[in-house]
Amino acid sequence: MLLKILQTISLLAVLVVLFILKEAGFFHKINPHFDGSEIVIESAAGVEDIVTDLENADVYFSSHDRRNFETTGMLFKASVMDENLDLNPILPKELPFPFRPHGISLFKTEDGNKYLFVVNHEDDLNSIIRFRVFDDSLVFEKRFVHEQIKFPNDVQAIGLNSFYITNDHTIPNGLRRFLGDFLLEKSGNVVFFQDGDASVVSQNIAYPNGINISPDKKYLYVAATTENKLYVYSHTQDFGPRKILDQKYLWTAPDNIEIDKFGDLWIGCHPKLLKYLGHAKDISKNSPSEVIKVVYQPGTKHKFLQEEVYMNDGNPISGSSVASYFITDTSNTLLIGSVFEEKVVKLHRNL
């Protein structure tokens, strides 16, 4: 009897290990490819998020040296049309708080004013910062602080005083959180803020990361990194729970979500999470980078179309976290940023 119990426990342990390895991409084959040309552009460390203004080709970059947390981060601006992608710093010289940016979101008002919302990791708390965007600079306008801003990763602006955030965890750093990530503990959530109030509108998500909204404002997209999933919710302006409309298993660990002019999703991914963890601790260790394009077609039989646009083995860029795509009638540009690297990759697809 004891032998059977031990055999059962051993079998369960093996199955758990295999499940963890599968979800972490251990069995994911890496076949580097891209149909087009690419150039590597030096940058500040950790251009983790990129947002492109699809109307005028301006690009905004969030940068922080995450291996040296105490350092101050930076926001940059460039133009997709600039072949060399000259990244110009636009952060105000003095801010009344520590500045370490993470996810960013660009919001435009009906009268044409533009605002950049930024997830900010301060010393003892986290916040969302709103900047007014001018031609070559930002002006600090407002700092949002709330008890529901626990461990924010990304932000999606809806209005001047309304936005979503993803809390990739709701429990503090420690052994439980570390083990929970491997066991897909669903401790993350999505929070909606409006006019000073906040409400958890979706919870029980394992590492919710990137968040974005469809151009028609019907659908809210959330990337669940350790679940390898993309969730689609209905968007409303109230504080009630958001209805899950669809979900897609991506076979890779998604990070930030950007949306092109057609409403299609471009996602920077980590196909090998264990290698990514190694890369996070040791700059000399490479981590494969991947970009996927997802087309959401809710009115069709096949609701999701997924295409692997780019894959590398960690060279020339490791730990891809974001992919932003800009296309015109005569050209196209794909920008890839990463969590730690001092570079951005600029690519042109052969269409």
mmCIF file of C-alpha atoms in Angstrom:
data_model
loop_
_atom_site.group_PDB
_atom_site.id
_atom_site.type_symbol
_atom_site.label_atom_id
_atom_site.label_comp_id
_atom_site.label_asym_id
_atom_site.label_seq_id
_atom_site.Cartn_x
_atom_site.Cartn_y
_atom_site.Cartn_z
ATOM 1 C CA MET A 1 0.000 0.000 0.000
ATOM 2 C CA LEU A 2 2.787 2.400 0.969
ATOM 3 C CA LEU A 3 4.601 1.594 -2.276
ATOM 4 C CA LYS A 4 1.525 2.496 -4.335
ATOM 5 C CA ILE A 5 1.152 5.770 -2.455
ATOM 6 C CA LEU A 6 4.792 6.642 -3.096
ATOM 7 C CA GLN A 7 4.443 5.715 -6.757
ATOM 8 C CA THR A 8 1.368 7.922 -7.071
ATOM 9 C CA ILE A 9 3.131 10.827 -5.381
ATOM 10 C CA SER A 10 6.151 10.368 -7.644
ATOM 11 C CA LEU A 11 3.954 10.304 -10.735
ATOM 12 C CA LEU A 12 2.140 13.454 -9.657
ATOM 13 C CA ALA A 13 5.457 15.176 -8.975
ATOM 14 C CA VAL A 14 6.704 14.266 -12.447
ATOM 15 C CA LEU A 15 3.493 15.558 -14.018
ATOM 16 C CA VAL A 16 3.768 18.837 -12.113
ATOM 17 C CA VAL A 17 7.380 19.292 -13.235
ATOM 18 C CA LEU A 18 6.462 18.529 -16.846
ATOM 19 C CA PHE A 19 3.573 20.988 -16.674
ATOM 20 C CA ILE A 20 5.837 23.720 -15.303
ATOM 21 C CA LEU A 21 8.447 23.052 -17.989
ATOM 22 C CA LYS A 22 5.802 23.151 -20.726
ATOM 23 C CA GLU A 23 4.324 26.433 -19.535
ATOM 24 C CA ALA A 24 7.825 27.919 -19.210
ATOM 25 C CA GLY A 25 8.590 27.064 -22.834
ATOM 26 C CA PHE A 26 11.179 24.376 -22.101
ATOM 27 C CA PHE A 27 9.982 22.316 -25.062
ATOM 28 C CA HIS A 28 9.456 25.328 -27.331
ATOM 29 C CA LYS A 29 11.651 24.971 -30.419
ATOM 30 C CA ILE A 30 13.550 28.109 -31.353
ATOM 31 C CA ASN A 31 13.809 28.590 -35.111
ATOM 32 C CA PRO A 32 15.127 32.124 -35.729
ATOM 33 C CA HIS A 33 13.465 33.845 -38.673
ATOM 34 C CA PHE A 34 12.254 37.164 -40.024
ATOM 35 C CA ASP A 35 11.254 38.012 -43.569
ATOM 36 C CA GLY A 36 12.799 41.439 -43.958
ATOM 37 C CA SER A 37 15.697 43.632 -42.876
ATOM 38 C CA GLU A 38 16.764 44.742 -39.423
ATOM 39 C CA ILE A 39 19.085 47.234 -37.786
ATOM 40 C CA VAL A 40 20.131 47.437 -34.140
ATOM 41 C CA ILE A 41 20.005 50.858 -32.519
ATOM 42 C CA GLU A 42 21.785 51.645 -29.267
ATOM 43 C CA SER A 43 19.574 52.993 -26.508
ATOM 44 C CA ALA A 44 19.361 53.429 -22.778
ATOM 45 C CA ALA A 45 18.894 50.218 -20.830
ATOM 46 C CA GLY A 46 15.533 48.516 -20.622
ATOM 47 C CA VAL A 47 13.266 50.018 -23.281
ATOM 48 C CA GLU A 48 10.485 47.846 -21.902
ATOM 49 C CA ASP A 49 7.491 49.512 -23.526
ATOM 50 C CA ILE A 50 6.962 51.378 -26.797
ATOM 51 C CA VAL A 51 3.885 53.252 -27.989
ATOM 52 C CA THR A 52 3.492 54.606 -31.525
ATOM 53 C CA ASP A 53 1.203 57.475 -32.443
ATOM 54 C CA LEU A 54 -0.414 55.986 -35.537
ATOM 55 C CA GLU A 55 -1.479 59.412 -36.812
ATOM 56 C CA ASN A 56 1.941 61.031 -37.124
ATOM 57 C CA ALA A 57 4.534 58.238 -36.615
ATOM 58 C CA ASP A 58 5.850 59.637 -33.320
ATOM 59 C CA VAL A 59 7.119 56.929 -30.993
ATOM 60 C CA TYR A 60 7.403 57.022 -27.192
ATOM 61 C CA PHE A 61 9.801 54.796 -25.257
ATOM 62 C CA SER A 62 9.820 53.832 -21.571
ATOM 63 C CA SER A 63 13.298 53.037 -20.256
ATOM 64 C CA HIS A 64 14.769 51.967 -16.919
ATOM 65 C CA ASP A 65 17.860 49.990 -15.919
ATOM 66 C CA ARG A 66 16.042 47.270 -13.985
ATOM 67 C CA ARG A 67 19.242 45.541 -12.923
ATOM 68 C CA ASN A 68 20.027 48.741 -10.996
ATOM 69 C CA PHE A 69 16.660 49.602 -9.537
ATOM 70 C CA GLU A 70 17.732 52.764 -7.690
ATOM 71 C CA THR A 71 18.675 54.518 -10.926
ATOM 72 C CA THR A 72 16.332 57.041 -12.517
ATOM 73 C CA GLY A 73 14.501 55.997 -15.660
ATOM 74 C CA MET A 74 13.772 57.993 -18.787
ATOM 75 C CA LEU A 75 11.146 58.609 -21.445
ATOM 76 C CA PHE A 76 12.214 59.126 -25.040
ATOM 77 C CA LYS A 77 10.574 60.227 -28.264
ATOM 78 C CA ALA A 78 11.524 59.500 -31.868
ATOM 79 C CA SER A 79 9.966 59.268 -35.307
ATOM 80 C CA VAL A 80 9.397 56.008 -37.130
ATOM 81 C CA MET A 81 10.376 57.849 -40.298
ATOM 82 C CA ASP A 82 13.861 58.540 -38.927
ATOM 83 C CA GLU A 83 16.000 55.743 -40.350
ATOM 84 C CA ASN A 84 18.448 56.025 -37.445
ATOM 85 C CA LEU A 85 15.636 56.301 -34.877
ATOM 86 C CA ASP A 86 17.234 59.089 -32.875
ATOM 87 C CA LEU A 87 15.820 58.734 -29.349
ATOM 88 C CA ASN A 88 15.406 62.157 -27.749
ATOM 89 C CA PRO A 89 14.862 62.407 -23.968
ATOM 90 C CA ILE A 90 11.624 64.217 -23.138
ATOM 91 C CA LEU A 91 11.287 63.721 -19.384
ATOM 92 C CA PRO A 92 11.087 66.929 -17.310
ATOM 93 C CA LYS A 93 14.406 67.616 -15.584
ATOM 94 C CA GLU A 94 12.925 67.719 -12.102
ATOM 95 C CA LEU A 95 10.082 65.635 -10.711
ATOM 96 C CA PRO A 96 8.869 65.669 -7.084
ATOM 97 C CA PHE A 97 9.180 61.875 -6.787
ATOM 98 C CA PRO A 98 11.503 59.038 -7.879
ATOM 99 C CA PHE A 99 10.925 58.075 -11.500
ATOM 100 C CA ARG A 100 11.282 54.469 -12.679
ATOM 101 C CA PRO A 101 8.859 53.904 -15.577
ATOM 102 C CA HIS A 102 7.314 50.626 -16.696
ATOM 103 C CA GLY A 103 4.266 50.385 -18.985
ATOM 104 C CA ILE A 104 3.024 53.449 -20.888
ATOM 105 C CA SER A 105 -0.153 54.490 -22.704
ATOM 106 C CA LEU A 106 -0.855 57.366 -25.101
ATOM 107 C CA PHE A 107 -4.230 59.108 -24.813
ATOM 108 C CA LYS A 108 -5.694 61.747 -27.147
ATOM 109 C CA THR A 109 -8.599 64.039 -26.349
ATOM 110 C CA GLU A 110 -11.234 65.066 -28.883
ATOM 111 C CA ASP A 111 -9.619 68.495 -29.203
ATOM 112 C CA GLY A 112 -6.286 66.931 -30.168
ATOM 113 C CA ASN A 113 -4.331 67.186 -26.926
ATOM 114 C CA LYS A 114 -2.092 64.235 -26.122
ATOM 115 C CA TYR A 115 -1.170 62.695 -22.783
ATOM 116 C CA LEU A 116 1.240 59.975 -21.775
ATOM 117 C CA PHE A 117 0.258 57.770 -18.839
ATOM 118 C CA VAL A 118 3.153 55.979 -17.148
ATOM 119 C CA VAL A 119 3.398 53.199 -14.566
ATOM 120 C CA ASN A 120 5.958 54.435 -12.038
ATOM 121 C CA HIS A 121 7.801 52.423 -9.384
ATOM 122 C CA GLU A 122 8.807 54.716 -6.542
ATOM 123 C CA ASP A 123 10.717 53.828 -3.376
ATOM 124 C CA ASP A 124 7.889 52.699 -1.128
ATOM 125 C CA LEU A 125 4.854 52.815 -3.400
ATOM 126 C CA ASN A 126 3.746 52.646 -7.008
ATOM 127 C CA SER A 127 1.857 55.276 -8.953
ATOM 128 C CA ILE A 128 0.490 56.273 -12.338
ATOM 129 C CA ILE A 129 1.855 59.510 -13.772
ATOM 130 C CA ARG A 130 0.097 61.657 -16.374
ATOM 131 C CA PHE A 131 2.177 63.903 -18.611
ATOM 132 C CA ARG A 132 0.944 66.406 -21.188
ATOM 133 C CA VAL A 133 2.689 65.809 -24.512
ATOM 134 C CA PHE A 134 4.165 68.695 -26.458
ATOM 135 C CA ASP A 135 6.308 68.611 -29.595
ATOM 136 C CA ASP A 136 9.625 67.783 -27.962
ATOM 137 C CA SER A 137 8.850 67.644 -24.248
ATOM 138 C CA LEU A 138 6.514 66.435 -21.542
ATOM 139 C CA VAL A 139 4.917 68.445 -18.760
ATOM 140 C CA PHE A 140 4.027 66.666 -15.523
ATOM 141 C CA GLU A 141 0.334 67.114 -14.717
ATOM 142 C CA LYS A 142 -0.903 64.542 -12.240
ATOM 143 C CA ARG A 143 0.212 61.662 -10.036
ATOM 144 C CA PHE A 144 -2.365 58.977 -9.238
ATOM 145 C CA VAL A 145 -1.828 57.068 -5.982
ATOM 146 C CA HIS A 146 -4.289 54.492 -4.667
ATOM 147 C CA GLU A 147 -4.252 51.383 -2.481
ATOM 148 C CA GLN A 148 -5.326 49.303 -5.492
ATOM 149 C CA ILE A 149 -2.117 50.238 -7.320
ATOM 150 C CA LYS A 150 -0.236 47.340 -5.767
ATOM 151 C CA PHE A 151 2.303 45.895 -8.219
ATOM 152 C CA PRO A 152 1.395 47.589 -11.498
ATOM 153 C CA ASN A 153 2.891 46.457 -14.778
ATOM 154 C CA ASP A 154 1.004 48.242 -17.538
ATOM 155 C CA VAL A 155 -1.589 50.974 -17.981
ATOM 156 C CA GLN A 156 -4.254 51.705 -20.583
ATOM 157 C CA ALA A 157 -5.645 55.225 -20.547
ATOM 158 C CA ILE A 158 -9.371 55.676 -21.233
ATOM 159 C CA GLY A 159 -9.794 59.342 -20.313
ATOM 160 C CA LEU A 160 -7.941 62.155 -18.569
ATOM 161 C CA ASN A 161 -8.821 60.676 -15.184
ATOM 162 C CA SER A 162 -9.735 57.118 -16.103
ATOM 163 C CA PHE A 163 -7.550 54.152 -16.932
ATOM 164 C CA TYR A 164 -6.946 50.450 -16.438
ATOM 165 C CA ILE A 165 -3.881 48.920 -14.832
ATOM 166 C CA THR A 166 -2.634 45.376 -14.522
ATOM 167 C CA ASN A 167 -1.269 44.300 -11.147
ATOM 168 C CA ASP A 168 0.950 41.383 -12.099
ATOM 169 C CA HIS A 169 0.753 40.259 -8.464
ATOM 170 C CA THR A 170 -1.190 41.250 -5.376
ATOM 171 C CA ILE A 171 1.186 39.576 -2.913
ATOM 172 C CA PRO A 172 4.635 40.943 -2.018
ATOM 173 C CA ASN A 173 7.971 39.621 -3.193
ATOM 174 C CA GLY A 174 9.087 36.465 -1.440
ATOM 175 C CA LEU A 175 9.252 32.699 -1.673
ATOM 176 C CA ARG A 176 5.498 32.245 -2.007
ATOM 177 C CA ARG A 177 5.333 34.662 -4.915
ATOM 178 C CA PHE A 178 8.350 33.049 -6.602
ATOM 179 C CA LEU A 179 6.902 29.547 -6.311
ATOM 180 C CA GLY A 180 3.448 30.813 -7.206
ATOM 181 C CA ASP A 181 4.705 32.045 -10.566
ATOM 182 C CA PHE A 182 5.885 28.546 -11.453
ATOM 183 C CA LEU A 183 2.649 26.985 -10.236
ATOM 184 C CA LEU A 184 0.536 29.580 -12.078
ATOM 185 C CA GLU A 185 -0.933 31.037 -8.917
ATOM 186 C CA LYS A 186 -3.534 33.506 -10.122
ATOM 187 C CA SER A 187 -2.771 36.382 -7.792
ATOM 188 C CA GLY A 188 -2.895 39.185 -10.372
ATOM 189 C CA ASN A 189 -5.787 41.424 -11.337
ATOM 190 C CA VAL A 190 -7.032 44.241 -13.539
ATOM 191 C CA VAL A 191 -8.170 47.469 -11.881
ATOM 192 C CA PHE A 192 -10.280 50.269 -13.369
ATOM 193 C CA PHE A 193 -9.796 53.839 -12.137
ATOM 194 C CA GLN A 194 -12.128 56.740 -12.715
ATOM 195 C CA ASP A 195 -12.248 60.156 -11.036
ATOM 196 C CA GLY A 196 -10.375 58.999 -7.943
ATOM 197 C CA ASP A 197 -12.293 55.767 -7.398
ATOM 198 C CA ALA A 198 -11.038 52.282 -8.229
ATOM 199 C CA SER A 199 -12.459 48.795 -8.619
ATOM 200 C CA VAL A 200 -10.998 45.369 -9.337
ATOM 201 C CA VAL A 201 -12.800 44.436 -12.552
ATOM 202 C CA SER A 202 -11.043 41.129 -13.230
ATOM 203 C CA GLN A 203 -9.025 38.890 -10.963
ATOM 204 C CA ASN A 204 -7.604 35.386 -10.691
ATOM 205 C CA ILE A 205 -5.070 35.950 -13.478
ATOM 206 C CA ALA A 206 -1.552 34.527 -13.421
ATOM 207 C CA TYR A 207 0.838 37.418 -14.067
ATOM 208 C CA PRO A 208 -1.362 39.860 -16.023
ATOM 209 C CA ASN A 209 1.060 41.975 -17.999
ATOM 210 C CA GLY A 210 0.305 44.029 -21.113
ATOM 211 C CA ILE A 211 -3.098 45.659 -21.536
ATOM 212 C CA ASN A 212 -4.670 47.492 -24.453
ATOM 213 C CA ILE A 213 -8.046 48.348 -25.938
ATOM 214 C CA SER A 214 -9.491 47.925 -29.418
ATOM 215 C CA PRO A 215 -9.833 51.047 -31.605
ATOM 216 C CA ASP A 216 -13.638 50.907 -31.304
ATOM 217 C CA LYS A 217 -13.312 50.634 -27.499
ATOM 218 C CA LYS A 218 -15.361 47.426 -27.402
ATOM 219 C CA TYR A 219 -12.663 44.976 -26.358
ATOM 220 C CA LEU A 220 -10.080 45.041 -23.594
ATOM 221 C CA TYR A 221 -7.044 42.826 -24.168
ATOM 222 C CA VAL A 222 -4.903 41.443 -21.337
ATOM 223 C CA ALA A 223 -1.754 39.330 -21.678
ATOM 224 C CA ALA A 224 -1.275 36.698 -18.949
ATOM 225 C CA THR A 225 2.436 35.932 -19.103
ATOM 226 C CA THR A 226 2.818 32.726 -17.111
ATOM 227 C CA GLU A 227 -0.496 31.359 -18.381
ATOM 228 C CA ASN A 228 0.639 31.876 -22.001
ATOM 229 C CA LYS A 229 -2.784 33.382 -22.640
ATOM 230 C CA LEU A 230 -4.501 36.373 -24.162
ATOM 231 C CA TYR A 231 -7.784 37.367 -22.512
ATOM 232 C CA VAL A 232 -10.471 39.432 -24.220
ATOM 233 C CA TYR A 233 -12.935 41.346 -22.036
ATOM 234 C CA SER A 234 -15.830 43.651 -22.759
ATOM 235 C CA HIS A 235 -15.031 47.279 -21.970
ATOM 236 C CA THR A 236 -17.518 49.407 -20.064
ATOM 237 C CA GLN A 237 -17.173 52.677 -18.151
ATOM 238 C CA ASP A 238 -18.616 51.357 -14.873
ATOM 239 C CA PHE A 239 -16.941 49.740 -11.872
ATOM 240 C CA GLY A 240 -18.505 46.315 -12.327
ATOM 241 C CA PRO A 241 -16.671 43.123 -13.306
ATOM 242 C CA ARG A 242 -15.588 42.894 -16.930
ATOM 243 C CA LYS A 243 -17.041 39.964 -18.829
ATOM 244 C CA ILE A 244 -14.538 37.543 -20.357
ATOM 245 C CA LEU A 245 -15.545 37.219 -23.997
ATOM 246 C CA ASP A 246 -12.732 35.012 -25.264
ATOM 247 C CA GLN A 247 -9.317 33.646 -24.424
ATOM 248 C CA LYS A 248 -6.505 32.307 -26.559
ATOM 249 C CA TYR A 249 -3.627 30.011 -25.586
ATOM 250 C CA LEU A 250 -0.597 31.477 -27.358
ATOM 251 C CA TRP A 251 2.087 28.787 -26.814
ATOM 252 C CA THR A 252 4.449 31.525 -25.653
ATOM 253 C CA ALA A 253 4.657 33.979 -22.749
ATOM 254 C CA PRO A 254 3.167 37.331 -23.837
ATOM 255 C CA ASP A 255 4.357 40.652 -22.488
ATOM 256 C CA ASN A 256 3.172 44.040 -23.795
ATOM 257 C CA ILE A 257 0.379 44.438 -26.351
ATOM 258 C CA GLU A 258 0.418 47.101 -29.054
ATOM 259 C CA ILE A 259 -2.270 47.640 -31.694
ATOM 260 C CA ASP A 260 -1.742 48.680 -35.316
ATOM 261 C CA LYS A 261 -3.984 50.836 -37.504
ATOM 262 C CA PHE A 262 -6.037 47.796 -38.519
ATOM 263 C CA GLY A 263 -6.785 46.888 -34.905
ATOM 264 C CA ASP A 264 -4.480 43.858 -34.960
ATOM 265 C CA LEU A 265 -2.422 42.979 -31.887
ATOM 266 C CA TRP A 266 1.394 42.906 -31.842
ATOM 267 C CA ILE A 267 2.868 41.196 -28.809
ATOM 268 C CA GLY A 268 6.459 40.937 -27.619
ATOM 269 C CA CYS A 269 6.933 37.487 -26.109
ATOM 270 C CA HIS A 270 9.293 35.325 -24.066
ATOM 271 C CA PRO A 271 9.291 31.864 -25.692
ATOM 272 C CA LYS A 272 11.707 30.504 -23.058
ATOM 273 C CA LEU A 273 10.780 31.820 -19.629
ATOM 274 C CA LEU A 274 13.506 29.899 -17.815
ATOM 275 C CA LYS A 275 16.134 31.390 -20.105
ATOM 276 C CA TYR A 276 14.568 34.779 -19.541
ATOM 277 C CA LEU A 277 14.967 34.359 -15.777
ATOM 278 C CA GLY A 278 18.622 33.516 -16.343
ATOM 279 C CA HIS A 279 19.033 36.573 -18.567
ATOM 280 C CA ALA A 280 17.412 38.771 -15.923
ATOM 281 C CA LYS A 281 20.111 37.804 -13.427
ATOM 282 C CA ASP A 282 23.076 37.608 -15.800
ATOM 283 C CA ILE A 283 23.581 39.985 -18.726
ATOM 284 C CA SER A 284 25.851 37.454 -20.440
ATOM 285 C CA LYS A 285 23.034 34.904 -20.767
ATOM 286 C CA ASN A 286 20.807 35.289 -23.810
ATOM 287 C CA SER A 287 17.054 34.830 -23.859
ATOM 288 C CA PRO A 288 15.161 34.240 -27.133
ATOM 289 C CA SER A 289 12.879 36.982 -28.394
ATOM 290 C CA GLU A 290 9.609 36.511 -30.254
ATOM 291 C CA VAL A 291 6.969 38.727 -31.831
ATOM 292 C CA ILE A 292 3.518 37.449 -32.663
ATOM 293 C CA LYS A 293 0.647 39.100 -34.470
ATOM 294 C CA VAL A 294 -2.875 38.227 -33.337
ATOM 295 C CA VAL A 295 -6.001 39.101 -35.294
ATOM 296 C CA TYR A 296 -9.172 38.960 -33.225
ATOM 297 C CA GLN A 297 -12.259 38.178 -35.309
ATOM 298 C CA PRO A 298 -15.113 37.560 -32.858
ATOM 299 C CA GLY A 299 -17.735 37.190 -35.566
ATOM 300 C CA THR A 300 -16.003 34.282 -37.302
ATOM 301 C CA LYS A 301 -15.610 30.574 -36.654
ATOM 302 C CA HIS A 302 -11.886 30.967 -36.035
ATOM 303 C CA LYS A 303 -11.911 33.845 -33.572
ATOM 304 C CA PHE A 304 -8.139 34.243 -33.435
ATOM 305 C CA LEU A 305 -5.529 34.221 -36.169
ATOM 306 C CA GLN A 306 -1.983 33.992 -34.832
ATOM 307 C CA GLU A 307 1.230 34.538 -36.785
ATOM 308 C CA GLU A 308 4.802 34.291 -35.543
ATOM 309 C CA VAL A 309 6.392 37.287 -37.268
ATOM 310 C CA TYR A 310 9.814 37.264 -35.625
ATOM 311 C CA MET A 311 11.934 34.840 -33.642
ATOM 312 C CA ASN A 312 15.572 34.906 -32.567
ATOM 313 C CA ASP A 313 17.842 32.930 -30.266
ATOM 314 C CA GLY A 314 18.633 35.918 -28.065
ATOM 315 C CA ASN A 315 20.716 37.693 -30.668
ATOM 316 C CA PRO A 316 20.613 40.564 -31.564
ATOM 317 C CA ILE A 317 18.189 41.322 -28.709
ATOM 318 C CA SER A 318 17.249 39.260 -25.656
ATOM 319 C CA GLY A 319 14.104 39.305 -23.562
ATOM 320 C CA SER A 320 11.738 41.041 -25.975
ATOM 321 C CA SER A 321 8.898 42.751 -24.132
ATOM 322 C CA VAL A 322 7.198 44.881 -26.775
ATOM 323 C CA ALA A 323 6.629 45.090 -30.521
ATOM 324 C CA SER A 324 5.108 48.177 -32.125
ATOM 325 C CA TYR A 325 4.125 48.160 -35.802
ATOM 326 C CA PHE A 326 3.593 51.151 -38.086
ATOM 327 C CA ILE A 327 2.548 50.794 -41.723
ATOM 328 C CA THR A 328 1.777 53.190 -44.570
ATOM 329 C CA ASP A 329 1.029 52.659 -48.252
ATOM 330 C CA THR A 330 4.746 52.730 -49.043
ATOM 331 C CA SER A 331 6.592 51.451 -45.974
ATOM 332 C CA ASN A 332 6.355 49.575 -42.704
ATOM 333 C CA THR A 333 8.364 49.503 -39.496
ATOM 334 C CA LEU A 334 8.432 47.049 -36.607
ATOM 335 C CA LEU A 335 10.151 48.171 -33.408
ATOM 336 C CA ILE A 336 11.198 45.697 -30.725
ATOM 337 C CA GLY A 337 12.170 46.645 -27.178
ATOM 338 C CA SER A 338 13.280 44.525 -24.243
ATOM 339 C CA VAL A 339 13.296 44.444 -20.471
ATOM 340 C CA PHE A 340 17.043 44.861 -19.954
ATOM 341 C CA GLU A 341 18.992 45.410 -23.173
ATOM 342 C CA GLU A 342 20.666 48.683 -24.180
ATOM 343 C CA LYS A 343 19.240 48.524 -27.669
ATOM 344 C CA VAL A 344 16.128 48.653 -29.821
ATOM 345 C CA VAL A 345 15.681 46.649 -33.013
ATOM 346 C CA LYS A 346 14.122 48.354 -36.037
ATOM 347 C CA LEU A 347 12.817 46.066 -38.767
ATOM 348 C CA HIS A 348 11.220 46.421 -42.176
ATOM 349 C CA ARG A 349 9.028 43.552 -43.360
ATOM 350 C CA ASN A 350 8.967 42.217 -46.894
ATOM 351 C CA LEU A 351 5.307 42.429 -47.890
#
